[in-house]
Amino acid sequence: MSQVDYEIGKARPDQLPPGVPVITFDPYSDEVMSNPYPYYQELREAGPIVWMQKYGTYAVGSYGSVIRVLTDHESFCSSAGVGLTNFHTETPWRKPSIILEVDPPEHSRTRKVFSRILSPRSLNKLRERFEQEAHAMVSRLVSREVCDGVRDLAEAYPLKVFADAVGLPPDGREHLLPYGDMVFNAFGPQNDRFRECLARLGPSIAWITEVCQRENLSKGSFGAELYAAADAGEITHEEAGMLVRTMLSAGLDTTIFTLGNALVCFARHPHQWAIVRDNPAIARQAIEEVLRYDSTFHSYYRTATRPVTLDGVQLDKNQKILVLIASANRDSSHWSSADTFDVRRKPAANLAFGTGIHGCAGQMIARLEAEIVLKALASQVERLEALGEPELHFNNTVRGYSSLPLRLVAKDRKGK
Ligand code: OVV
């Protein structure tokens, strides 16, 4: 095990109240990230709340304890940052988000505008365009037969349809992924991965700032609607730009990795693919299972606003708590055969989109994109054959792949 340095003011394991189990693995190490699930099981078995020695914070990984933290935003706040960095004592790498890294009452105003723009009703208008693009993209890939499932579909699709919906110009979109990678690395520790990502970022920050400006957003887009909300006095014009930044931060890596994880799941579980292919009505439920089984957004933090007891453990004010939603989604005391990928599983609330007042505001558009891509595949693809091992993309907070060499075997249309 590596040397552990204790920061001043942070408890050492021997100073913890009795009964707080200590975990010594580093959830941000390549080794754990390669297959985190056995480590999460160890963590859940240790107790509903544990001490994470390497970082001097608590961690929760059980279904119940994760819900208890996320639904008590008064005790466990977001305004100190939802990463390991405490915004009260350390300077964040960019201006805090005005919807994510904020508490009520400030949160309520921005969230309301955001939720309306991303409501199922306003998303209806997008469905047809999203479907056309998915069908066109999938049929191009099927006729090529061999592709990279991640680059050519999981990345290409949201970079086209979601970025169009936000209102971005077609050029320069290659800046979106390095930027998103940074956003999600920054929720973890300032490790080599964080530093290298920041060093590579170059002109991407300036490009993002630029496209969040009103004059660069297309008519009728989410971005334009955010500025219209500013005209109506619901938010300021500067806040509108900040909320466009939120869409670009939260809306791409997440959906891209979810699509890639779905492709990996179905390439590895051909019988599960057959179920979806033969009954595409199950696509939406199948996406929930992908999100449960291999959650994209793995973890984030909350910060105690006061001395508070959680599952029998007394936490100090300002104490960070790691919330492992991906672990809660594998908790065998909540899910039967938790480690089995089964699209027929009765759909039940998984925590991939979080819960409580900060539950994902974009979850309906995320589900829409994934459902549409899955249905496009179901209508055209008999089998997904991996032509090699998928390449994992290491990021401190989101889990997904950077490459999946894939053969999409076309359905035999004769006689159908
Ligand atoms: C949910 C989420 C993830 C990443 C960034 C943001 C939100 C943001 O508000 O910028």
Short mmCIF file of N, CA and C in Angstrom, two decimals, residues 201-371:
data_model
loop_
_atom_site.label_atom_id
_atom_site.label_comp_id
_atom_site.label_asym_id
_atom_site.label_seq_id
_atom_site.Cartn_x
_atom_site.Cartn_y
_atom_site.Cartn_z
N LEU A 201 -5.65 20.46 -21.68
CA LEU A 201 -6.92 21.11 -22.00
C LEU A 201 -6.79 22.24 -23.02
N GLY A 202 -5.67 22.96 -22.94
CA GLY A 202 -5.34 24.00 -23.92
C GLY A 202 -6.50 24.93 -24.21
N PRO A 203 -6.83 25.08 -25.51
CA PRO A 203 -7.81 26.08 -25.92
C PRO A 203 -9.27 25.65 -25.71
N SER A 204 -9.49 24.47 -25.13
CA SER A 204 -10.88 24.01 -25.03
C SER A 204 -11.73 24.88 -24.11
N ILE A 205 -11.13 25.39 -23.03
CA ILE A 205 -11.91 26.21 -22.09
C ILE A 205 -12.40 27.48 -22.80
N ALA A 206 -11.49 28.11 -23.57
CA ALA A 206 -11.86 29.34 -24.27
C ALA A 206 -12.96 29.06 -25.30
N TRP A 207 -12.86 27.91 -25.99
CA TRP A 207 -13.89 27.57 -26.98
C TRP A 207 -15.25 27.39 -26.30
N ILE A 208 -15.26 26.68 -25.17
CA ILE A 208 -16.52 26.45 -24.44
C ILE A 208 -17.12 27.79 -24.02
N THR A 209 -16.30 28.65 -23.44
CA THR A 209 -16.79 29.96 -22.98
C THR A 209 -17.42 30.72 -24.15
N GLU A 210 -16.77 30.64 -25.29
CA GLU A 210 -17.23 31.36 -26.48
C GLU A 210 -18.60 30.84 -26.96
N VAL A 211 -18.75 29.52 -27.06
CA VAL A 211 -20.02 29.00 -27.62
C VAL A 211 -21.18 29.12 -26.63
N CYS A 212 -20.89 29.44 -25.37
CA CYS A 212 -21.98 29.66 -24.42
C CYS A 212 -22.60 31.05 -24.59
N GLN A 213 -21.98 31.90 -25.42
CA GLN A 213 -22.52 33.24 -25.64
C GLN A 213 -23.72 33.19 -26.58
N ARG A 214 -24.67 34.05 -26.33
CA ARG A 214 -25.94 34.04 -27.05
C ARG A 214 -25.78 34.04 -28.56
N GLU A 215 -24.87 34.89 -29.07
CA GLU A 215 -24.78 35.06 -30.53
C GLU A 215 -24.26 33.79 -31.22
N ASN A 216 -23.71 32.86 -30.47
CA ASN A 216 -23.18 31.64 -31.10
C ASN A 216 -24.14 30.45 -31.03
N LEU A 217 -25.33 30.68 -30.46
CA LEU A 217 -26.28 29.58 -30.27
C LEU A 217 -27.41 29.68 -31.30
N SER A 218 -27.80 28.55 -31.87
CA SER A 218 -28.79 28.58 -32.95
C SER A 218 -30.20 28.87 -32.41
N LYS A 219 -31.06 29.32 -33.32
CA LYS A 219 -32.45 29.65 -32.98
C LYS A 219 -33.19 28.39 -32.53
N GLY A 220 -34.07 28.55 -31.54
CA GLY A 220 -34.92 27.45 -31.12
C GLY A 220 -34.20 26.41 -30.28
N SER A 221 -32.93 26.63 -29.99
CA SER A 221 -32.14 25.63 -29.24
C SER A 221 -32.36 25.78 -27.73
N PHE A 222 -31.89 24.80 -26.97
CA PHE A 222 -31.89 24.92 -25.49
C PHE A 222 -31.16 26.19 -25.07
N GLY A 223 -30.04 26.44 -25.73
CA GLY A 223 -29.25 27.62 -25.39
C GLY A 223 -30.07 28.89 -25.58
N ALA A 224 -30.77 28.96 -26.73
CA ALA A 224 -31.61 30.12 -27.01
C ALA A 224 -32.72 30.24 -25.96
N GLU A 225 -33.26 29.11 -25.54
CA GLU A 225 -34.33 29.14 -24.52
C GLU A 225 -33.81 29.63 -23.18
N LEU A 226 -32.57 29.28 -22.86
CA LEU A 226 -31.99 29.76 -21.60
C LEU A 226 -31.85 31.28 -21.64
N TYR A 227 -31.41 31.82 -22.79
CA TYR A 227 -31.31 33.28 -22.89
C TYR A 227 -32.70 33.93 -22.91
N ALA A 228 -33.70 33.24 -23.46
CA ALA A 228 -35.07 33.78 -23.42
C ALA A 228 -35.56 33.85 -21.97
N ALA A 229 -35.18 32.86 -21.15
CA ALA A 229 -35.54 32.88 -19.73
C ALA A 229 -34.88 34.08 -19.04
N ALA A 230 -33.69 34.44 -19.53
CA ALA A 230 -33.02 35.63 -18.98
C ALA A 230 -33.77 36.90 -19.40
N ASP A 231 -34.21 36.95 -20.67
CA ASP A 231 -35.00 38.10 -21.13
C ASP A 231 -36.26 38.26 -20.27
N ALA A 232 -36.82 37.13 -19.86
CA ALA A 232 -38.05 37.15 -19.07
C ALA A 232 -37.77 37.45 -17.59
N GLY A 233 -36.51 37.58 -17.23
CA GLY A 233 -36.16 37.97 -15.87
C GLY A 233 -36.06 36.82 -14.87
N GLU A 234 -36.17 35.59 -15.35
CA GLU A 234 -36.08 34.45 -14.43
C GLU A 234 -34.66 34.23 -13.92
N ILE A 235 -33.69 34.49 -14.80
CA ILE A 235 -32.27 34.39 -14.45
C ILE A 235 -31.57 35.57 -15.12
N THR A 236 -30.31 35.79 -14.81
CA THR A 236 -29.59 36.87 -15.50
C THR A 236 -29.00 36.32 -16.80
N HIS A 237 -28.56 37.21 -17.68
CA HIS A 237 -27.96 36.77 -18.94
C HIS A 237 -26.64 36.04 -18.70
N GLU A 238 -25.91 36.47 -17.67
CA GLU A 238 -24.68 35.76 -17.34
C GLU A 238 -24.99 34.34 -16.87
N GLU A 239 -26.08 34.22 -16.09
CA GLU A 239 -26.48 32.89 -15.62
C GLU A 239 -26.92 31.99 -16.78
N ALA A 240 -27.55 32.59 -17.79
CA ALA A 240 -27.94 31.80 -18.96
C ALA A 240 -26.70 31.15 -19.58
N GLY A 241 -25.64 31.93 -19.73
CA GLY A 241 -24.39 31.40 -20.27
C GLY A 241 -23.82 30.30 -19.39
N MET A 242 -23.91 30.48 -18.08
CA MET A 242 -23.42 29.46 -17.14
C MET A 242 -24.23 28.16 -17.26
N LEU A 243 -25.52 28.30 -17.55
CA LEU A 243 -26.35 27.10 -17.66
C LEU A 243 -26.12 26.39 -19.01
N VAL A 244 -25.75 27.15 -20.05
CA VAL A 244 -25.32 26.48 -21.28
C VAL A 244 -24.05 25.67 -20.98
N ARG A 245 -23.15 26.26 -20.20
CA ARG A 245 -21.93 25.55 -19.81
C ARG A 245 -22.28 24.26 -19.06
N THR A 246 -23.30 24.32 -18.20
CA THR A 246 -23.72 23.11 -17.49
C THR A 246 -24.19 22.03 -18.47
N MET A 247 -24.99 22.43 -19.47
CA MET A 247 -25.46 21.44 -20.45
C MET A 247 -24.27 20.76 -21.13
N LEU A 248 -23.27 21.57 -21.49
CA LEU A 248 -22.11 21.01 -22.19
C LEU A 248 -21.22 20.18 -21.27
N SER A 249 -21.22 20.51 -19.99
CA SER A 249 -20.41 19.76 -19.03
C SER A 249 -21.05 18.43 -18.68
N ALA A 250 -22.37 18.47 -18.47
CA ALA A 250 -23.07 17.33 -17.90
C ALA A 250 -23.68 16.42 -18.96
N GLY A 251 -23.83 16.93 -20.20
CA GLY A 251 -24.69 16.23 -21.16
C GLY A 251 -23.99 15.38 -22.19
N LEU A 252 -22.66 15.37 -22.22
CA LEU A 252 -22.01 14.63 -23.30
C LEU A 252 -21.25 13.39 -22.83
N ASP A 253 -20.25 13.57 -21.97
CA ASP A 253 -19.49 12.39 -21.50
C ASP A 253 -20.43 11.36 -20.90
N THR A 254 -21.42 11.84 -20.18
CA THR A 254 -22.38 10.96 -19.51
C THR A 254 -23.15 10.10 -20.51
N THR A 255 -23.74 10.73 -21.51
CA THR A 255 -24.54 9.96 -22.48
C THR A 255 -23.63 9.13 -23.38
N ILE A 256 -22.46 9.69 -23.72
CA ILE A 256 -21.51 8.96 -24.57
C ILE A 256 -21.05 7.68 -23.87
N PHE A 257 -20.65 7.81 -22.61
CA PHE A 257 -20.19 6.60 -21.90
C PHE A 257 -21.33 5.62 -21.68
N THR A 258 -22.53 6.13 -21.48
CA THR A 258 -23.68 5.23 -21.30
C THR A 258 -23.92 4.42 -22.58
N LEU A 259 -23.86 5.08 -23.73
CA LEU A 259 -24.04 4.35 -24.99
C LEU A 259 -22.92 3.32 -25.18
N GLY A 260 -21.70 3.71 -24.90
CA GLY A 260 -20.57 2.78 -25.03
C GLY A 260 -20.70 1.61 -24.07
N ASN A 261 -21.11 1.89 -22.84
CA ASN A 261 -21.30 0.81 -21.86
C ASN A 261 -22.39 -0.14 -22.33
N ALA A 262 -23.43 0.41 -22.96
CA ALA A 262 -24.51 -0.44 -23.48
C ALA A 262 -23.96 -1.36 -24.58
N LEU A 263 -23.16 -0.80 -25.48
CA LEU A 263 -22.59 -1.63 -26.55
C LEU A 263 -21.71 -2.73 -25.98
N VAL A 264 -20.91 -2.39 -24.98
CA VAL A 264 -20.05 -3.41 -24.36
C VAL A 264 -20.91 -4.48 -23.68
N CYS A 265 -21.93 -4.06 -22.96
CA CYS A 265 -22.82 -5.03 -22.30
C CYS A 265 -23.43 -5.99 -23.32
N PHE A 266 -23.92 -5.44 -24.43
CA PHE A 266 -24.62 -6.31 -25.39
C PHE A 266 -23.65 -7.15 -26.22
N ALA A 267 -22.45 -6.64 -26.46
CA ALA A 267 -21.46 -7.47 -27.15
C ALA A 267 -21.05 -8.64 -26.25
N ARG A 268 -21.00 -8.39 -24.94
CA ARG A 268 -20.59 -9.45 -24.00
C ARG A 268 -21.72 -10.39 -23.63
N HIS A 269 -22.95 -9.96 -23.83
CA HIS A 269 -24.11 -10.77 -23.43
C HIS A 269 -25.06 -10.91 -24.62
N PRO A 270 -24.68 -11.75 -25.59
CA PRO A 270 -25.46 -11.86 -26.82
C PRO A 270 -26.92 -12.29 -26.58
N HIS A 271 -27.16 -13.06 -25.56
CA HIS A 271 -28.56 -13.47 -25.29
C HIS A 271 -29.38 -12.28 -24.84
N GLN A 272 -28.75 -11.39 -24.12
CA GLN A 272 -29.45 -10.18 -23.70
C GLN A 272 -29.74 -9.30 -24.91
N TRP A 273 -28.79 -9.26 -25.87
CA TRP A 273 -29.05 -8.50 -27.10
C TRP A 273 -30.24 -9.11 -27.86
N ALA A 274 -30.29 -10.42 -27.92
CA ALA A 274 -31.38 -11.08 -28.65
C ALA A 274 -32.74 -10.69 -28.07
N ILE A 275 -32.79 -10.51 -26.75
CA ILE A 275 -34.05 -10.14 -26.10
C ILE A 275 -34.49 -8.74 -26.57
N VAL A 276 -33.55 -7.82 -26.62
CA VAL A 276 -33.86 -6.45 -27.04
C VAL A 276 -34.19 -6.42 -28.53
N ARG A 277 -33.36 -7.10 -29.31
CA ARG A 277 -33.56 -7.11 -30.77
C ARG A 277 -34.95 -7.66 -31.13
N ASP A 278 -35.37 -8.71 -30.44
CA ASP A 278 -36.65 -9.33 -30.77
C ASP A 278 -37.83 -8.63 -30.11
N ASN A 279 -37.54 -7.75 -29.17
CA ASN A 279 -38.61 -7.03 -28.49
C ASN A 279 -38.14 -5.62 -28.14
N PRO A 280 -38.03 -4.77 -29.19
CA PRO A 280 -37.47 -3.43 -28.98
C PRO A 280 -38.26 -2.58 -27.99
N ALA A 281 -39.50 -2.98 -27.70
CA ALA A 281 -40.26 -2.22 -26.71
C ALA A 281 -39.58 -2.24 -25.34
N ILE A 282 -38.65 -3.18 -25.17
CA ILE A 282 -37.97 -3.31 -23.89
C ILE A 282 -36.75 -2.37 -23.79
N ALA A 283 -36.50 -1.62 -24.88
CA ALA A 283 -35.26 -0.82 -24.95
C ALA A 283 -35.08 0.11 -23.76
N ARG A 284 -36.15 0.75 -23.38
CA ARG A 284 -36.04 1.73 -22.30
C ARG A 284 -35.65 1.06 -20.98
N GLN A 285 -36.27 -0.07 -20.73
CA GLN A 285 -35.96 -0.84 -19.53
C GLN A 285 -34.54 -1.39 -19.60
N ALA A 286 -34.12 -1.75 -20.82
CA ALA A 286 -32.76 -2.30 -21.00
C ALA A 286 -31.71 -1.23 -20.67
N ILE A 287 -32.00 0.00 -21.04
CA ILE A 287 -31.06 1.09 -20.73
C ILE A 287 -30.95 1.28 -19.21
N GLU A 288 -32.08 1.15 -18.51
CA GLU A 288 -32.02 1.25 -17.05
C GLU A 288 -31.11 0.18 -16.48
N GLU A 289 -31.16 -1.01 -17.07
CA GLU A 289 -30.33 -2.09 -16.57
C GLU A 289 -28.85 -1.84 -16.87
N VAL A 290 -28.56 -1.29 -18.04
CA VAL A 290 -27.17 -0.90 -18.35
C VAL A 290 -26.70 0.11 -17.29
N LEU A 291 -27.55 1.09 -17.00
CA LEU A 291 -27.18 2.13 -16.03
C LEU A 291 -27.02 1.58 -14.62
N ARG A 292 -27.81 0.57 -14.28
CA ARG A 292 -27.67 -0.05 -12.96
C ARG A 292 -26.39 -0.89 -12.91
N TYR A 293 -26.22 -1.71 -13.94
CA TYR A 293 -25.15 -2.71 -13.94
C TYR A 293 -23.78 -2.07 -14.09
N ASP A 294 -23.68 -1.07 -14.95
CA ASP A 294 -22.40 -0.38 -15.16
C ASP A 294 -22.68 1.12 -15.19
N SER A 295 -22.89 1.68 -14.03
CA SER A 295 -23.30 3.08 -13.93
C SER A 295 -22.22 3.98 -14.50
N THR A 296 -22.66 5.02 -15.19
CA THR A 296 -21.72 5.92 -15.86
C THR A 296 -21.10 6.90 -14.86
N PHE A 297 -21.94 7.62 -14.17
CA PHE A 297 -21.49 8.58 -13.15
C PHE A 297 -21.30 7.75 -11.88
N HIS A 298 -20.03 7.46 -11.52
CA HIS A 298 -19.81 6.48 -10.45
C HIS A 298 -19.99 7.04 -9.06
N SER A 299 -19.54 8.26 -8.88
CA SER A 299 -19.51 8.77 -7.51
C SER A 299 -19.33 10.29 -7.50
N TYR A 300 -19.75 10.87 -6.40
CA TYR A 300 -19.47 12.29 -6.14
C TYR A 300 -19.55 12.48 -4.64
N TYR A 301 -19.39 13.70 -4.18
CA TYR A 301 -19.32 13.96 -2.74
C TYR A 301 -20.45 14.87 -2.28
N ARG A 302 -20.74 14.78 -1.03
CA ARG A 302 -21.50 15.80 -0.34
C ARG A 302 -20.65 16.25 0.84
N THR A 303 -21.04 17.38 1.48
CA THR A 303 -20.26 17.92 2.60
C THR A 303 -21.20 18.18 3.76
N ALA A 304 -20.82 17.72 4.96
CA ALA A 304 -21.68 17.92 6.14
C ALA A 304 -21.75 19.41 6.49
N THR A 305 -22.98 19.90 6.67
CA THR A 305 -23.17 21.32 6.99
C THR A 305 -23.13 21.57 8.49
N ARG A 306 -23.17 20.48 9.26
CA ARG A 306 -23.24 20.59 10.73
C ARG A 306 -22.81 19.24 11.29
N PRO A 307 -22.56 19.15 12.61
CA PRO A 307 -22.29 17.83 13.18
C PRO A 307 -23.53 16.96 12.97
N VAL A 308 -23.38 15.81 12.38
CA VAL A 308 -24.56 15.00 12.02
C VAL A 308 -24.23 13.52 12.17
N THR A 309 -25.23 12.76 12.59
CA THR A 309 -25.04 11.32 12.74
C THR A 309 -25.60 10.61 11.51
N LEU A 310 -24.78 9.77 10.92
CA LEU A 310 -25.22 9.00 9.75
C LEU A 310 -24.92 7.53 10.01
N ASP A 311 -25.96 6.72 10.00
CA ASP A 311 -25.81 5.30 10.27
C ASP A 311 -24.95 5.05 11.51
N GLY A 312 -25.23 5.83 12.55
CA GLY A 312 -24.56 5.63 13.84
C GLY A 312 -23.20 6.27 13.95
N VAL A 313 -22.73 6.91 12.91
CA VAL A 313 -21.41 7.54 12.95
C VAL A 313 -21.57 9.05 13.04
N GLN A 314 -20.83 9.64 13.97
CA GLN A 314 -20.90 11.09 14.17
C GLN A 314 -19.93 11.79 13.21
N LEU A 315 -20.46 12.62 12.31
CA LEU A 315 -19.61 13.34 11.36
C LEU A 315 -19.46 14.78 11.80
N ASP A 316 -18.27 15.33 11.60
CA ASP A 316 -18.05 16.75 11.91
C ASP A 316 -18.57 17.61 10.77
N LYS A 317 -18.83 18.86 11.10
CA LYS A 317 -19.14 19.87 10.08
C LYS A 317 -17.97 19.94 9.09
N ASN A 318 -18.29 20.15 7.82
CA ASN A 318 -17.29 20.28 6.73
C ASN A 318 -16.67 18.96 6.28
N GLN A 319 -17.12 17.87 6.88
CA GLN A 319 -16.57 16.57 6.50
C GLN A 319 -17.12 16.16 5.13
N LYS A 320 -16.24 15.74 4.23
CA LYS A 320 -16.67 15.25 2.91
C LYS A 320 -17.10 13.78 3.02
N ILE A 321 -18.12 13.44 2.24
CA ILE A 321 -18.61 12.05 2.18
C ILE A 321 -18.68 11.64 0.71
N LEU A 322 -17.98 10.58 0.38
CA LEU A 322 -18.04 10.05 -0.99
C LEU A 322 -19.31 9.22 -1.14
N VAL A 323 -20.10 9.54 -2.15
CA VAL A 323 -21.37 8.84 -2.38
C VAL A 323 -21.21 7.96 -3.63
N LEU A 324 -21.16 6.67 -3.41
CA LEU A 324 -20.87 5.73 -4.50
C LEU A 324 -22.16 5.18 -5.09
N ILE A 325 -22.76 5.93 -6.01
CA ILE A 325 -24.04 5.47 -6.57
C ILE A 325 -23.87 4.18 -7.37
N ALA A 326 -22.71 4.01 -8.00
CA ALA A 326 -22.49 2.78 -8.77
C ALA A 326 -22.46 1.56 -7.86
N SER A 327 -22.02 1.76 -6.62
CA SER A 327 -22.01 0.67 -5.65
C SER A 327 -23.43 0.36 -5.16
N ALA A 328 -24.21 1.41 -4.89
CA ALA A 328 -25.60 1.21 -4.46
C ALA A 328 -26.36 0.40 -5.51
N ASN A 329 -26.02 0.62 -6.77
CA ASN A 329 -26.70 -0.10 -7.85
C ASN A 329 -26.30 -1.57 -7.95
N ARG A 330 -25.31 -1.98 -7.16
CA ARG A 330 -24.91 -3.39 -7.11
C ARG A 330 -25.12 -3.99 -5.71
N ASP A 331 -25.89 -3.29 -4.89
CA ASP A 331 -26.08 -3.74 -3.51
C ASP A 331 -27.01 -4.95 -3.48
N SER A 332 -26.47 -6.10 -3.10
CA SER A 332 -27.26 -7.33 -3.16
C SER A 332 -28.33 -7.38 -2.08
N SER A 333 -28.28 -6.47 -1.09
CA SER A 333 -29.38 -6.46 -0.12
C SER A 333 -30.59 -5.72 -0.70
N HIS A 334 -30.39 -5.07 -1.84
CA HIS A 334 -31.51 -4.39 -2.51
C HIS A 334 -31.88 -5.09 -3.82
N TRP A 335 -30.87 -5.58 -4.56
CA TRP A 335 -31.12 -6.18 -5.87
C TRP A 335 -30.88 -7.68 -5.81
N SER A 336 -31.77 -8.45 -6.39
CA SER A 336 -31.48 -9.88 -6.48
C SER A 336 -30.51 -10.10 -7.63
N SER A 337 -29.59 -11.03 -7.45
CA SER A 337 -28.52 -11.28 -8.44
C SER A 337 -27.95 -9.96 -8.95
N ALA A 338 -27.48 -9.16 -8.00
CA ALA A 338 -27.05 -7.78 -8.32
C ALA A 338 -25.96 -7.73 -9.38
N ASP A 339 -25.13 -8.77 -9.45
CA ASP A 339 -24.01 -8.74 -10.40
C ASP A 339 -24.36 -9.37 -11.75
N THR A 340 -25.64 -9.67 -11.95
CA THR A 340 -26.07 -10.23 -13.23
C THR A 340 -26.71 -9.16 -14.10
N PHE A 341 -26.26 -9.09 -15.36
CA PHE A 341 -26.84 -8.15 -16.33
C PHE A 341 -28.08 -8.81 -16.93
N ASP A 342 -29.24 -8.25 -16.63
CA ASP A 342 -30.50 -8.91 -17.01
C ASP A 342 -31.53 -7.85 -17.41
N VAL A 343 -31.72 -7.70 -18.72
CA VAL A 343 -32.63 -6.64 -19.20
C VAL A 343 -34.09 -6.93 -18.87
N ARG A 344 -34.36 -8.16 -18.43
CA ARG A 344 -35.75 -8.48 -18.07
C ARG A 344 -36.06 -8.16 -16.62
N ARG A 345 -35.03 -7.73 -15.90
CA ARG A 345 -35.20 -7.38 -14.50
C ARG A 345 -36.36 -6.39 -14.38
N LYS A 346 -37.16 -6.61 -13.35
CA LYS A 346 -38.26 -5.68 -13.14
C LYS A 346 -37.68 -4.29 -12.92
N PRO A 347 -38.06 -3.32 -13.74
CA PRO A 347 -37.44 -2.00 -13.57
C PRO A 347 -37.78 -1.43 -12.19
N ALA A 348 -36.76 -1.06 -11.46
CA ALA A 348 -36.94 -0.46 -10.14
C ALA A 348 -35.94 0.66 -10.04
N ALA A 349 -36.21 1.58 -9.14
CA ALA A 349 -35.39 2.79 -9.06
C ALA A 349 -33.90 2.48 -8.86
N ASN A 350 -33.12 2.61 -9.92
CA ASN A 350 -31.67 2.59 -9.71
C ASN A 350 -31.21 4.03 -9.46
N LEU A 351 -30.00 4.15 -8.95
CA LEU A 351 -29.53 5.47 -8.52
C LEU A 351 -28.54 6.08 -9.49
N ALA A 352 -28.53 5.60 -10.74
CA ALA A 352 -27.55 6.10 -11.70
C ALA A 352 -27.70 7.60 -11.96
N PHE A 353 -28.92 8.10 -11.86
CA PHE A 353 -29.13 9.54 -12.05
C PHE A 353 -29.20 10.27 -10.71
N GLY A 354 -28.79 9.61 -9.65
CA GLY A 354 -28.88 10.21 -8.33
C GLY A 354 -30.33 10.26 -7.86
N THR A 355 -30.58 11.01 -6.79
CA THR A 355 -31.94 11.21 -6.30
C THR A 355 -31.94 12.46 -5.43
N GLY A 356 -33.12 12.90 -5.04
CA GLY A 356 -33.20 14.12 -4.24
C GLY A 356 -33.21 15.36 -5.11
N ILE A 357 -33.01 16.52 -4.51
CA ILE A 357 -33.18 17.77 -5.27
C ILE A 357 -32.15 17.94 -6.38
N HIS A 358 -31.04 17.24 -6.28
CA HIS A 358 -30.02 17.35 -7.33
C HIS A 358 -30.07 16.17 -8.30
N GLY A 359 -31.11 15.36 -8.22
CA GLY A 359 -31.25 14.25 -9.18
C GLY A 359 -31.14 14.79 -10.59
N CYS A 360 -30.52 14.01 -11.48
CA CYS A 360 -30.16 14.49 -12.82
C CYS A 360 -31.32 15.21 -13.52
N ALA A 361 -31.07 16.47 -13.90
CA ALA A 361 -32.09 17.26 -14.59
C ALA A 361 -32.20 16.85 -16.06
N GLY A 362 -31.16 16.21 -16.58
CA GLY A 362 -31.15 15.82 -17.99
C GLY A 362 -31.49 14.36 -18.21
N GLN A 363 -32.00 13.71 -17.19
CA GLN A 363 -32.19 12.26 -17.32
C GLN A 363 -33.18 11.88 -18.43
N MET A 364 -34.15 12.74 -18.70
CA MET A 364 -35.12 12.37 -19.74
C MET A 364 -34.50 12.43 -21.14
N ILE A 365 -33.64 13.40 -21.37
CA ILE A 365 -33.00 13.45 -22.70
C ILE A 365 -31.92 12.37 -22.81
N ALA A 366 -31.28 12.05 -21.69
CA ALA A 366 -30.30 10.95 -21.70
C ALA A 366 -30.99 9.64 -22.07
N ARG A 367 -32.12 9.38 -21.43
CA ARG A 367 -32.87 8.15 -21.72
C ARG A 367 -33.37 8.15 -23.17
N LEU A 368 -33.82 9.33 -23.62
CA LEU A 368 -34.34 9.42 -24.99
C LEU A 368 -33.25 9.05 -26.00
N GLU A 369 -32.07 9.63 -25.86
CA GLU A 369 -30.98 9.33 -26.78
C GLU A 369 -30.64 7.83 -26.76
N ALA A 370 -30.52 7.29 -25.57
CA ALA A 370 -30.10 5.89 -25.45
C ALA A 370 -31.17 4.95 -26.00
N GLU A 371 -32.42 5.25 -25.69
CA GLU A 371 -33.52 4.41 -26.18
C GLU A 371 -33.56 4.42 -27.71
#
